[in-house]
Amino acid sequence: MIKVPPTEATRELDFPTLLDAAIAGEQKALAEIFRAYQPRLLRYLRAQEPGMAEDLAADVWLAVARGLGRFRGDETGFRGWLFTIARHRLIEHRRRNARRRTELLSNDRMDGPIERGMGGDPAWLVLEQLGVQETVEMLVRGLPADQAEAVLLRVLGGFDVTEVARIMGRTPGSVRVMCHRALKRLAAKMSQEALAE
Amino acid sequence: MTSEDRFPDMAQIDAELERLLGGGSPSAQAPAWFGDVAVLVRTARAPARPDELTGEADIVARMVELRLAVLAEAAIEDQTEAPAVGQDDPDEADAPATPRVNGHVNGVNGRVNGVNGHVNGTAPSAARTAAMDDRTGGSATGDTTTGGTATGGTTTGAGASGAEDSRKETTGRDTGGEERVAATAAREPGGPTAREPMESRLRERMSLAELDDYRAKHGGERYYVAKHSAPAAEEPPHAVARTVGRVIAMKAVAITTAAALGVAAAAAATTGIVANVVVPAFNDHFQHMVPTSESPDDEQKDDDGETGSGRSSRSASDIVTCQTQLAPCVPPDLNSVATDPLTGSTLVAPSTTAPDSTSTTVPDTTTTTSSTTTSTTEPAPTTTTPTTVAPDPQALSSSP
């Protein structure tokens, strides 16, 4: 039985049942799906477009709600569909942004936890929040765009090479090579940092 | 030592990378940095943090609303595209109703007017909903489904805000198919009720006697029903503008045609005038310009002795011709009066004037002229006219 990723601390639900309920408009089913996939989706978007990640994620979920009735597939297929929509939204946003020539700042990531009133020390909240996101950014920092995207899809999306190739419109061999080069570059960078320390 | 040195086999490298990117721990023979990357990957895959789910309530509410709207649209499309089964076959149209609403209609009641009777295949079954309730520990059906439970083919609990007509027809019938028809009729007033029994539709349009005649003439009712059940043609948009445009176009064509005809008629008339009036006038003018028809003014000028102009210089032949033409005008020589040998009467040359004019001759004399001295305009009838009026030499000389 296909399960929703257990690392998301969601209830281990039968995915087809959950999907059918979500298609019928059940609020709880839609909320379950949202909780299961939103964190990784948001990290993926933040790593690529920090200033607009929340808005893009909301657009993605609305697109999912619109097209959910036409979706056919299992949990992996749904995850691939979700990240494909996210990737398309990202590309559209970058096209618009390139036309507008607007530089968006990424302060939202810093200010978000404080503005949202999560309580506690703001500095600690920022550092804690940066922990995960900073880790993600460390993975892809300094990488070419296609290598960074391949790594993000593999790490955050949890896809195998074939799925990543399908989402990116590449061949599996090219995706494998991209991931390999990305890890080599990451290793070289970490070695340099280790030497510097 | 590089990874290629440690893993000479490419497949082994791939397997190690797969394990690494999948969040697994590197093997013992892997380089040290593999462990660091593995830590990064595991951290990146950490469970959801509260701030990452901040907008959950808002986004989920919008998703639910969107899903219900999509379902409602799908339901409307289903009913609009009601299958034509039974439209052509009266037996099927009158067949007992089959239940069209399956068990549980949820999520649409109260949101869509008049279409709450048929959401087919998209709603989860009751068992599945119950399972959802068990899992989530809540009452999912209580939140999102209000009424709309259908049993058999009868729909009870019609939508809270459904159309009045739709509600009446929905509760008055038992067939799921006719519920669709009722909803369609409520939505499209005046539109064809495709699911009604054929006989009633035919009766609405003509009496049975007429129908029999029609059947006999056109060979059956199917053609008739197909012809008359078709929806009326929609009024084209901007009817007034189209009419005005047509009128303007017709007027433009008429004006253009009239102008063309007028120009053609004017050209024809001008040609006729030129041919019938101007050309003869020119001909006459040029005929009067020949020397035999000199104007009296020129003669007067010549008589006055003004010989400086070119026109006054005449040759000797002209003068001779003139004299011969003016011969009738010259007073007859009394000595040369001819006498008709047969009758013994005096012969008088006809005058250059009209025959009925007052030709004057001396009563006691007879003037005989030859045919060569007659005028060039009139044929010279050899008539002998006894004249009783005495000739006036001055008048004769002044006549042309």
mmCIF file of N, CA and C in Angstrom, chain A residues 7-9 11 13 17-18 20-32 34-35 38-40 42-43 46 58 61-62 64-69 116 118 128-129 131-132 135-136 138-139 151 154-156 158 160-161 176 179-180 183-184 186-187 190-191, chain B residues 3-4 10 13-14 17-18 20-22 33-34 36-37 39-57 59-68 70-71 104 106-107 122-124 128-129 131-132 135-136 138-141 143-145:
data_model
loop_
_atom_site.group_PDB
_atom_site.id
_atom_site.type_symbol
_atom_site.label_atom_id
_atom_site.label_comp_id
_atom_site.label_asym_id
_atom_site.label_seq_id
_atom_site.Cartn_x
_atom_site.Cartn_y
_atom_site.Cartn_z
ATOM 1 N N THR A 7 7.957 10.746 6.686
ATOM 2 C CA THR A 7 8.795 11.744 7.325
ATOM 3 C C THR A 7 8.047 13.036 7.581
ATOM 4 N N GLU A 8 6.880 13.172 6.979
ATOM 5 C CA GLU A 8 6.125 14.397 7.167
ATOM 6 C C GLU A 8 5.274 14.366 8.425
ATOM 7 N N ALA A 9 5.396 13.308 9.208
ATOM 8 C CA ALA A 9 4.663 13.204 10.474
ATOM 9 C C ALA A 9 3.162 13.338 10.251
ATOM 10 N N ARG A 11 -0.563 11.468 9.252
ATOM 11 C CA ARG A 11 -1.187 10.175 9.469
ATOM 12 C C ARG A 11 -0.923 9.300 8.258
ATOM 13 N N LEU A 13 -2.047 7.452 5.797
ATOM 14 C CA LEU A 13 -3.344 7.245 5.185
ATOM 15 C C LEU A 13 -3.189 6.458 3.899
ATOM 16 N N THR A 17 -7.618 6.574 -1.090
ATOM 17 C CA THR A 17 -8.791 7.063 -0.358
ATOM 18 C C THR A 17 -8.686 8.559 -0.087
ATOM 19 N N LEU A 18 -7.490 8.935 0.336
ATOM 20 C CA LEU A 18 -7.269 10.359 0.601
ATOM 21 C C LEU A 18 -7.471 11.195 -0.666
ATOM 22 N N ASP A 20 -9.295 10.410 -3.318
ATOM 23 C CA ASP A 20 -10.713 10.450 -3.706
ATOM 24 C C ASP A 20 -11.478 11.459 -2.857
ATOM 25 N N ALA A 21 -11.182 11.444 -1.580
ATOM 26 C CA ALA A 21 -11.870 12.403 -0.712
ATOM 27 C C ALA A 21 -11.501 13.833 -1.061
ATOM 28 N N ALA A 22 -10.240 14.027 -1.393
ATOM 29 C CA ALA A 22 -9.822 15.376 -1.782
ATOM 30 C C ALA A 22 -10.474 15.797 -3.088
ATOM 31 N N ILE A 23 -10.620 14.860 -3.994
ATOM 32 C CA ILE A 23 -11.285 15.186 -5.266
ATOM 33 C C ILE A 23 -12.730 15.583 -5.014
ATOM 34 N N ALA A 24 -13.354 14.926 -4.034
ATOM 35 C CA ALA A 24 -14.748 15.249 -3.717
ATOM 36 C C ALA A 24 -14.879 16.539 -2.924
ATOM 37 N N GLY A 25 -13.778 17.131 -2.570
ATOM 38 C CA GLY A 25 -13.838 18.402 -1.866
ATOM 39 C C GLY A 25 -13.840 18.282 -0.365
ATOM 40 N N GLU A 26 -13.443 17.131 0.152
ATOM 41 C CA GLU A 26 -13.401 16.975 1.604
ATOM 42 C C GLU A 26 -12.296 17.855 2.178
ATOM 43 N N GLN A 27 -12.666 18.659 3.106
ATOM 44 C CA GLN A 27 -11.702 19.609 3.655
ATOM 45 C C GLN A 27 -10.562 18.911 4.377
ATOM 46 N N LYS A 28 -10.893 17.895 5.132
ATOM 47 C CA LYS A 28 -9.838 17.232 5.914
ATOM 48 C C LYS A 28 -8.857 16.502 5.005
ATOM 49 N N ALA A 29 -9.373 15.935 3.953
ATOM 50 C CA ALA A 29 -8.466 15.250 3.035
ATOM 51 C C ALA A 29 -7.525 16.241 2.359
ATOM 52 N N LEU A 30 -8.081 17.356 1.941
ATOM 53 C CA LEU A 30 -7.224 18.368 1.334
ATOM 54 C C LEU A 30 -6.200 18.898 2.328
ATOM 55 N N ALA A 31 -6.622 19.029 3.582
ATOM 56 C CA ALA A 31 -5.682 19.508 4.599
ATOM 57 C C ALA A 31 -4.579 18.488 4.842
ATOM 58 N N GLU A 32 -4.929 17.223 4.826
ATOM 59 C CA GLU A 32 -3.907 16.194 5.010
ATOM 60 C C GLU A 32 -2.874 16.242 3.895
ATOM 61 N N PHE A 34 -2.183 18.758 2.029
ATOM 62 C CA PHE A 34 -1.415 19.996 2.150
ATOM 63 C C PHE A 34 -0.311 19.846 3.185
ATOM 64 N N ARG A 35 -0.653 19.289 4.329
ATOM 65 C CA ARG A 35 0.363 19.145 5.386
ATOM 66 C C ARG A 35 1.470 18.191 4.968
ATOM 67 N N GLN A 38 3.386 20.304 1.696
ATOM 68 C CA GLN A 38 3.708 21.726 1.688
ATOM 69 C C GLN A 38 5.139 22.010 2.157
ATOM 70 N N PRO A 39 5.651 21.379 3.230
ATOM 71 C CA PRO A 39 7.000 21.758 3.686
ATOM 72 C C PRO A 39 8.058 21.572 2.618
ATOM 73 N N ARG A 40 8.061 20.424 1.965
ATOM 74 C CA ARG A 40 9.099 20.208 0.957
ATOM 75 C C ARG A 40 8.884 21.107 -0.251
ATOM 76 N N LEU A 42 7.618 24.031 -0.153
ATOM 77 C CA LEU A 42 8.047 25.373 0.228
ATOM 78 C C LEU A 42 9.571 25.467 0.268
ATOM 79 N N ARG A 43 10.232 24.446 0.716
ATOM 80 C CA ARG A 43 11.692 24.478 0.738
ATOM 81 C C ARG A 43 12.254 24.505 -0.688
ATOM 82 N N ARG A 46 11.652 27.981 -1.893
ATOM 83 C CA ARG A 46 12.497 28.956 -1.204
ATOM 84 C C ARG A 46 13.939 28.872 -1.670
ATOM 85 N N ALA A 58 1.158 28.904 -2.796
ATOM 86 C CA ALA A 58 -0.306 29.053 -2.793
ATOM 87 C C ALA A 58 -0.868 28.866 -4.198
ATOM 88 N N TRP A 61 -0.977 25.198 -5.021
ATOM 89 C CA TRP A 61 -2.056 24.433 -4.379
ATOM 90 C C TRP A 61 -3.408 24.743 -5.002
ATOM 91 N N LEU A 62 -3.601 25.948 -5.407
ATOM 92 C CA LEU A 62 -4.860 26.262 -6.092
ATOM 93 C C LEU A 62 -4.928 25.558 -7.443
ATOM 94 N N VAL A 64 -3.513 22.767 -8.064
ATOM 95 C CA VAL A 64 -3.782 21.363 -7.722
ATOM 96 C C VAL A 64 -5.273 21.153 -7.474
ATOM 97 N N ALA A 65 -5.874 22.077 -6.739
ATOM 98 C CA ALA A 65 -7.305 21.926 -6.446
ATOM 99 C C ALA A 65 -8.131 21.991 -7.719
ATOM 100 N N ARG A 66 -7.719 22.825 -8.638
ATOM 101 C CA ARG A 66 -8.482 22.931 -9.891
ATOM 102 C C ARG A 66 -8.368 21.658 -10.716
ATOM 103 N N GLY A 67 -7.178 21.101 -10.781
ATOM 104 C CA GLY A 67 -6.972 19.961 -11.676
ATOM 105 C C GLY A 67 -6.999 18.614 -10.999
ATOM 106 N N LEU A 68 -7.400 18.595 -9.751
ATOM 107 C CA LEU A 68 -7.343 17.324 -9.008
ATOM 108 C C LEU A 68 -8.268 16.282 -9.614
ATOM 109 N N GLY A 69 -9.389 16.718 -10.164
ATOM 110 C CA GLY A 69 -10.324 15.754 -10.738
ATOM 111 C C GLY A 69 -9.772 15.058 -11.964
ATOM 112 N N ARG A 116 5.088 36.581 12.340
ATOM 113 C CA ARG A 116 4.003 35.643 12.584
ATOM 114 C C ARG A 116 3.779 35.383 14.075
ATOM 115 N N MET A 118 5.525 33.836 16.597
ATOM 116 C CA MET A 118 5.640 32.461 17.076
ATOM 117 C C MET A 118 6.069 32.403 18.529
ATOM 118 N N GLU A 128 16.774 29.082 14.100
ATOM 119 C CA GLU A 128 16.191 27.745 13.967
ATOM 120 C C GLU A 128 15.586 27.540 12.592
ATOM 121 N N GLN A 129 14.909 28.602 12.147
ATOM 122 C CA GLN A 129 14.289 28.497 10.843
ATOM 123 C C GLN A 129 15.345 28.440 9.754
ATOM 124 N N GLY A 131 18.011 27.029 9.999
ATOM 125 C CA GLY A 131 18.699 25.751 10.049
ATOM 126 C C GLY A 131 18.332 24.853 8.896
ATOM 127 N N VAL A 132 17.067 24.681 8.697
ATOM 128 C CA VAL A 132 16.625 23.801 7.616
ATOM 129 C C VAL A 132 16.871 24.451 6.268
ATOM 130 N N THR A 135 20.418 24.711 5.334
ATOM 131 C CA THR A 135 20.948 23.418 4.907
ATOM 132 C C THR A 135 20.609 23.153 3.443
ATOM 133 N N VAL A 136 19.379 23.436 3.118
ATOM 134 C CA VAL A 136 18.971 23.239 1.719
ATOM 135 C C VAL A 136 19.795 24.117 0.801
ATOM 136 N N MET A 138 22.718 25.254 1.362
ATOM 137 C CA MET A 138 24.101 24.773 1.303
ATOM 138 C C MET A 138 24.254 23.673 0.271
ATOM 139 N N LEU A 139 23.195 22.919 0.103
ATOM 140 C CA LEU A 139 23.271 21.825 -0.868
ATOM 141 C C LEU A 139 23.433 22.347 -2.288
ATOM 142 N N VAL A 151 19.288 18.309 -7.928
ATOM 143 C CA VAL A 151 19.559 17.890 -6.543
ATOM 144 C C VAL A 151 18.350 18.164 -5.655
ATOM 145 N N ARG A 154 15.709 15.657 -6.249
ATOM 146 C CA ARG A 154 16.050 14.344 -5.716
ATOM 147 C C ARG A 154 15.967 14.335 -4.192
ATOM 148 N N VAL A 155 16.432 15.413 -3.580
ATOM 149 C CA VAL A 155 16.488 15.429 -2.113
ATOM 150 C C VAL A 155 15.132 15.787 -1.516
ATOM 151 N N LEU A 156 14.549 16.885 -1.979
ATOM 152 C CA LEU A 156 13.301 17.364 -1.379
ATOM 153 C C LEU A 156 12.081 16.653 -1.959
ATOM 154 N N GLY A 158 12.167 13.751 -3.366
ATOM 155 C CA GLY A 158 12.254 12.321 -3.115
ATOM 156 C C GLY A 158 12.077 11.495 -4.376
ATOM 157 N N ASP A 160 13.273 9.538 -7.900
ATOM 158 C CA ASP A 160 14.421 8.847 -8.459
ATOM 159 C C ASP A 160 14.840 9.540 -9.753
ATOM 160 N N VAL A 161 15.868 8.986 -10.356
ATOM 161 C CA VAL A 161 16.425 9.654 -11.537
ATOM 162 C C VAL A 161 15.389 9.752 -12.651
ATOM 163 N N ARG A 176 21.477 11.901 -14.141
ATOM 164 C CA ARG A 176 22.450 11.191 -13.304
ATOM 165 C C ARG A 176 23.794 11.926 -13.330
ATOM 166 N N CYS A 179 23.568 15.165 -11.260
ATOM 167 C CA CYS A 179 23.639 14.926 -9.811
ATOM 168 C C CYS A 179 25.065 14.562 -9.390
ATOM 169 N N HIS A 180 25.708 13.770 -10.212
ATOM 170 C CA HIS A 180 27.060 13.361 -9.879
ATOM 171 C C HIS A 180 28.002 14.567 -9.841
ATOM 172 N N LEU A 183 27.331 16.737 -6.783
ATOM 173 C CA LEU A 183 27.894 16.212 -5.537
ATOM 174 C C LEU A 183 29.409 16.365 -5.518
ATOM 175 N N LYS A 184 30.054 16.206 -6.643
ATOM 176 C CA LYS A 184 31.499 16.406 -6.692
ATOM 177 C C LYS A 184 31.850 17.851 -6.353
ATOM 178 N N LEU A 186 30.002 19.855 -4.646
ATOM 179 C CA LEU A 186 29.683 20.046 -3.224
ATOM 180 C C LEU A 186 30.800 19.483 -2.350
ATOM 181 N N ALA A 187 31.333 18.346 -2.747
ATOM 182 C CA ALA A 187 32.422 17.741 -1.980
ATOM 183 C C ALA A 187 33.657 18.619 -1.996
ATOM 184 N N MET A 190 33.055 21.569 0.289
ATOM 185 C CA MET A 190 33.111 21.215 1.712
ATOM 186 C C MET A 190 34.540 20.921 2.133
ATOM 187 N N SER A 191 35.310 20.350 1.221
ATOM 188 C CA SER A 191 36.708 20.102 1.539
ATOM 189 C C SER A 191 37.459 21.412 1.724
ATOM 190 N N SER B 3 36.483 9.842 -5.476
ATOM 191 C CA SER B 3 35.463 8.789 -5.476
ATOM 192 C C SER B 3 35.711 7.797 -6.598
ATOM 193 N N GLU B 4 36.331 8.291 -7.725
ATOM 194 C CA GLU B 4 36.601 7.360 -8.819
ATOM 195 C C GLU B 4 37.649 6.338 -8.416
ATOM 196 N N MET B 10 31.232 2.326 -12.138
ATOM 197 C CA MET B 10 30.286 3.433 -12.216
ATOM 198 C C MET B 10 28.958 3.083 -11.570
ATOM 199 N N ILE B 13 29.145 3.710 -7.976
ATOM 200 C CA ILE B 13 29.021 5.130 -7.642
ATOM 201 C C ILE B 13 27.572 5.562 -7.666
ATOM 202 N N ASP B 14 26.910 5.106 -8.700
ATOM 203 C CA ASP B 14 25.493 5.477 -8.808
ATOM 204 C C ASP B 14 24.703 4.965 -7.617
ATOM 205 N N LEU B 17 25.464 7.149 -4.673
ATOM 206 C CA LEU B 17 24.817 8.450 -4.764
ATOM 207 C C LEU B 17 23.308 8.331 -4.531
ATOM 208 N N GLU B 18 22.756 7.268 -5.062
ATOM 209 C CA GLU B 18 21.322 7.073 -4.850
ATOM 210 C C GLU B 18 21.015 6.967 -3.363
ATOM 211 N N LEU B 20 22.796 8.119 -0.998
ATOM 212 C CA LEU B 20 23.100 9.394 -0.355
ATOM 213 C C LEU B 20 21.960 10.391 -0.546
ATOM 214 N N LEU B 21 21.530 10.525 -1.805
ATOM 215 C CA LEU B 21 20.463 11.486 -2.081
ATOM 216 C C LEU B 21 19.129 11.024 -1.536
ATOM 217 N N GLY B 22 18.997 9.749 -1.309
ATOM 218 C CA GLY B 22 17.759 9.247 -0.729
ATOM 219 C C GLY B 22 17.705 9.389 0.774
ATOM 220 N N TRP B 33 33.396 13.104 2.930
ATOM 221 C CA TRP B 33 32.418 14.143 2.586
ATOM 222 C C TRP B 33 31.055 13.555 2.276
ATOM 223 N N PHE B 34 31.012 12.257 1.933
ATOM 224 C CA PHE B 34 29.715 11.623 1.724
ATOM 225 C C PHE B 34 28.873 11.700 2.994
ATOM 226 N N ASP B 36 29.069 14.034 5.270
ATOM 227 C CA ASP B 36 28.587 15.412 5.434
ATOM 228 C C ASP B 36 27.373 15.681 4.547
ATOM 229 N N VAL B 37 27.467 15.206 3.325
ATOM 230 C CA VAL B 37 26.330 15.409 2.418
ATOM 231 C C VAL B 37 25.108 14.670 2.929
ATOM 232 N N VAL B 39 24.308 14.179 5.948
ATOM 233 C CA VAL B 39 23.716 14.975 7.036
ATOM 234 C C VAL B 39 22.898 16.120 6.468
ATOM 235 N N LEU B 40 23.457 16.753 5.462
ATOM 236 C CA LEU B 40 22.717 17.842 4.831
ATOM 237 C C LEU B 40 21.386 17.342 4.247
ATOM 238 N N VAL B 41 21.445 16.223 3.598
ATOM 239 C CA VAL B 41 20.223 15.706 2.974
ATOM 240 C C VAL B 41 19.193 15.371 4.030
ATOM 241 N N ARG B 42 19.614 14.744 5.082
ATOM 242 C CA ARG B 42 18.650 14.384 6.132
ATOM 243 C C ARG B 42 18.061 15.635 6.772
ATOM 244 N N THR B 43 18.897 16.634 6.931
ATOM 245 C CA THR B 43 18.385 17.875 7.516
ATOM 246 C C THR B 43 17.392 18.559 6.586
ATOM 247 N N ALA B 44 17.727 18.526 5.304
ATOM 248 C CA ALA B 44 16.813 19.145 4.345
ATOM 249 C C ALA B 44 15.484 18.424 4.296
ATOM 250 N N ARG B 45 15.478 17.175 4.656
ATOM 251 C CA ARG B 45 14.237 16.409 4.652
ATOM 252 C C ARG B 45 13.577 16.365 6.023
ATOM 253 N N ALA B 46 13.912 17.265 6.827
ATOM 254 C CA ALA B 46 13.365 17.276 8.185
ATOM 255 C C ALA B 46 11.853 17.451 8.146
ATOM 256 N N PRO B 47 11.176 17.040 9.198
ATOM 257 C CA PRO B 47 9.712 17.194 9.244
ATOM 258 C C PRO B 47 9.306 18.650 9.149
ATOM 259 N N ALA B 48 8.020 18.802 8.920
ATOM 260 C CA ALA B 48 7.489 20.149 8.731
ATOM 261 C C ALA B 48 7.654 20.979 9.986
ATOM 262 N N ARG B 49 8.009 22.219 9.800
ATOM 263 C CA ARG B 49 8.102 23.155 10.900
ATOM 264 C C ARG B 49 6.818 23.980 10.930
ATOM 265 N N PRO B 50 6.483 24.499 12.067
ATOM 266 C CA PRO B 50 5.200 25.232 12.164
ATOM 267 C C PRO B 50 5.100 26.395 11.190
ATOM 268 N N ASP B 51 6.206 27.072 10.972
ATOM 269 C CA ASP B 51 6.121 28.233 10.090
ATOM 270 C C ASP B 51 5.870 27.837 8.653
ATOM 271 N N GLU B 52 6.160 26.607 8.335
ATOM 272 C CA GLU B 52 5.928 26.171 6.960
ATOM 273 C C GLU B 52 4.460 25.849 6.691
ATOM 274 N N LEU B 53 3.689 25.768 7.741
ATOM 275 C CA LEU B 53 2.271 25.474 7.570
ATOM 276 C C LEU B 53 1.416 26.648 8.021
ATOM 277 N N THR B 54 1.985 27.794 7.963
ATOM 278 C CA THR B 54 1.262 28.957 8.495
ATOM 279 C C THR B 54 -0.020 29.239 7.729
ATOM 280 N N GLY B 55 0.049 29.205 6.435
ATOM 281 C CA GLY B 55 -1.134 29.577 5.642
ATOM 282 C C GLY B 55 -2.075 28.433 5.365
ATOM 283 N N GLU B 56 -1.987 27.393 6.167
ATOM 284 C CA GLU B 56 -2.760 26.187 5.860
ATOM 285 C C GLU B 56 -4.260 26.459 5.809
ATOM 286 N N ALA B 57 -4.778 27.118 6.820
ATOM 287 C CA ALA B 57 -6.230 27.293 6.903
ATOM 288 C C ALA B 57 -6.766 28.049 5.683
ATOM 289 N N ILE B 59 -5.318 28.519 2.703
ATOM 290 C CA ILE B 59 -5.126 27.828 1.426
ATOM 291 C C ILE B 59 -6.079 26.648 1.304
ATOM 292 N N VAL B 60 -6.245 25.902 2.389
ATOM 293 C CA VAL B 60 -7.143 24.740 2.324
ATOM 294 C C VAL B 60 -8.582 25.186 2.098
ATOM 295 N N ALA B 61 -8.975 26.269 2.748
ATOM 296 C CA ALA B 61 -10.341 26.764 2.522
ATOM 297 C C ALA B 61 -10.549 27.143 1.056
ATOM 298 N N ARG B 62 -9.566 27.779 0.484
ATOM 299 C CA ARG B 62 -9.688 28.137 -0.940
ATOM 300 C C ARG B 62 -9.685 26.902 -1.822
ATOM 301 N N MET B 63 -8.912 25.921 -1.421
ATOM 302 C CA MET B 63 -8.904 24.677 -2.202
ATOM 303 C C MET B 63 -10.263 23.991 -2.153
ATOM 304 N N VAL B 64 -10.858 23.960 -0.963
ATOM 305 C CA VAL B 64 -12.175 23.331 -0.840
ATOM 306 C C VAL B 64 -13.194 24.068 -1.696
ATOM 307 N N GLU B 65 -13.157 25.379 -1.609
ATOM 308 C CA GLU B 65 -14.096 26.172 -2.401
ATOM 309 C C GLU B 65 -13.902 25.910 -3.894
ATOM 310 N N LEU B 66 -12.660 25.832 -4.285
ATOM 311 C CA LEU B 66 -12.367 25.607 -5.702
ATOM 312 C C LEU B 66 -12.827 24.232 -6.148
ATOM 313 N N ARG B 67 -12.588 23.260 -5.289
ATOM 314 C CA ARG B 67 -13.016 21.895 -5.644
ATOM 315 C C ARG B 67 -14.536 21.834 -5.794
ATOM 316 N N LEU B 68 -15.253 22.460 -4.884
ATOM 317 C CA LEU B 68 -16.715 22.424 -4.957
ATOM 318 C C LEU B 68 -17.208 23.148 -6.201
ATOM 319 N N VAL B 70 -15.581 23.393 -8.986
ATOM 320 C CA VAL B 70 -15.279 22.523 -10.129
ATOM 321 C C VAL B 70 -16.302 21.403 -10.212
ATOM 322 N N LEU B 71 -16.644 20.842 -9.061
ATOM 323 C CA LEU B 71 -17.648 19.765 -9.057
ATOM 324 C C LEU B 71 -18.990 20.281 -9.544
ATOM 325 N N HIS B 104 -24.825 8.882 -2.185
ATOM 326 C CA HIS B 104 -24.392 9.994 -1.357
ATOM 327 C C HIS B 104 -24.037 11.171 -2.250
ATOM 328 N N ASN B 106 -22.697 14.829 -1.907
ATOM 329 C CA ASN B 106 -22.139 15.676 -0.860
ATOM 330 C C ASN B 106 -21.433 16.867 -1.444
ATOM 331 N N GLY B 107 -21.326 17.820 -0.622
ATOM 332 C CA GLY B 107 -20.465 18.945 -0.949
ATOM 333 C C GLY B 107 -21.071 19.941 -1.915
ATOM 334 N N THR B 122 -18.345 11.235 -8.489
ATOM 335 C CA THR B 122 -17.268 12.014 -7.910
ATOM 336 C C THR B 122 -17.310 11.977 -6.387
ATOM 337 N N ALA B 123 -18.448 11.696 -5.857
ATOM 338 C CA ALA B 123 -18.540 11.679 -4.410
ATOM 339 C C ALA B 123 -18.003 10.367 -3.861
ATOM 340 N N PRO B 124 -17.334 10.424 -2.758
ATOM 341 C CA PRO B 124 -16.864 9.191 -2.157
ATOM 342 C C PRO B 124 -18.038 8.397 -1.608
ATOM 343 N N ARG B 128 -16.448 4.842 2.363
ATOM 344 C CA ARG B 128 -15.170 5.511 2.351
ATOM 345 C C ARG B 128 -15.186 6.735 3.252
ATOM 346 N N THR B 129 -16.290 7.414 3.227
ATOM 347 C CA THR B 129 -16.403 8.568 4.109
ATOM 348 C C THR B 129 -16.361 8.149 5.570
ATOM 349 N N ALA B 131 -14.837 5.583 6.660
ATOM 350 C CA ALA B 131 -13.442 5.265 6.975
ATOM 351 C C ALA B 131 -12.645 6.525 7.242
ATOM 352 N N MET B 132 -12.922 7.550 6.461
ATOM 353 C CA MET B 132 -12.249 8.820 6.688
ATOM 354 C C MET B 132 -12.557 9.342 8.083
ATOM 355 N N ARG B 135 -10.599 7.459 10.624
ATOM 356 C CA ARG B 135 -9.186 7.795 10.652
ATOM 357 C C ARG B 135 -8.948 9.154 11.274
ATOM 358 N N THR B 136 -9.705 10.084 10.801
ATOM 359 C CA THR B 136 -9.429 11.441 11.266
ATOM 360 C C THR B 136 -10.045 11.721 12.625
ATOM 361 N N GLY B 138 -12.876 12.658 13.316
ATOM 362 C CA GLY B 138 -13.879 13.712 13.307
ATOM 363 C C GLY B 138 -15.086 13.273 12.513
ATOM 364 N N SER B 139 -15.961 14.211 12.278
ATOM 365 C CA SER B 139 -17.141 13.917 11.484
ATOM 366 C C SER B 139 -17.014 14.660 10.172
ATOM 367 N N ALA B 140 -16.359 14.002 9.279
ATOM 368 C CA ALA B 140 -16.105 14.667 8.000
ATOM 369 C C ALA B 140 -17.396 14.947 7.263
ATOM 370 N N THR B 141 -18.322 14.002 7.346
ATOM 371 C CA THR B 141 -19.550 14.209 6.588
ATOM 372 C C THR B 141 -20.375 15.314 7.213
ATOM 373 N N ASP B 143 -19.289 18.006 8.368
ATOM 374 C CA ASP B 143 -18.770 19.311 8.011
ATOM 375 C C ASP B 143 -19.124 19.696 6.584
ATOM 376 N N THR B 144 -18.993 18.749 5.719
ATOM 377 C CA THR B 144 -19.018 19.143 4.318
ATOM 378 C C THR B 144 -20.248 18.677 3.568
ATOM 379 N N THR B 145 -21.017 17.807 4.144
ATOM 380 C CA THR B 145 -22.195 17.355 3.419
ATOM 381 C C THR B 145 -23.419 17.730 4.210
#
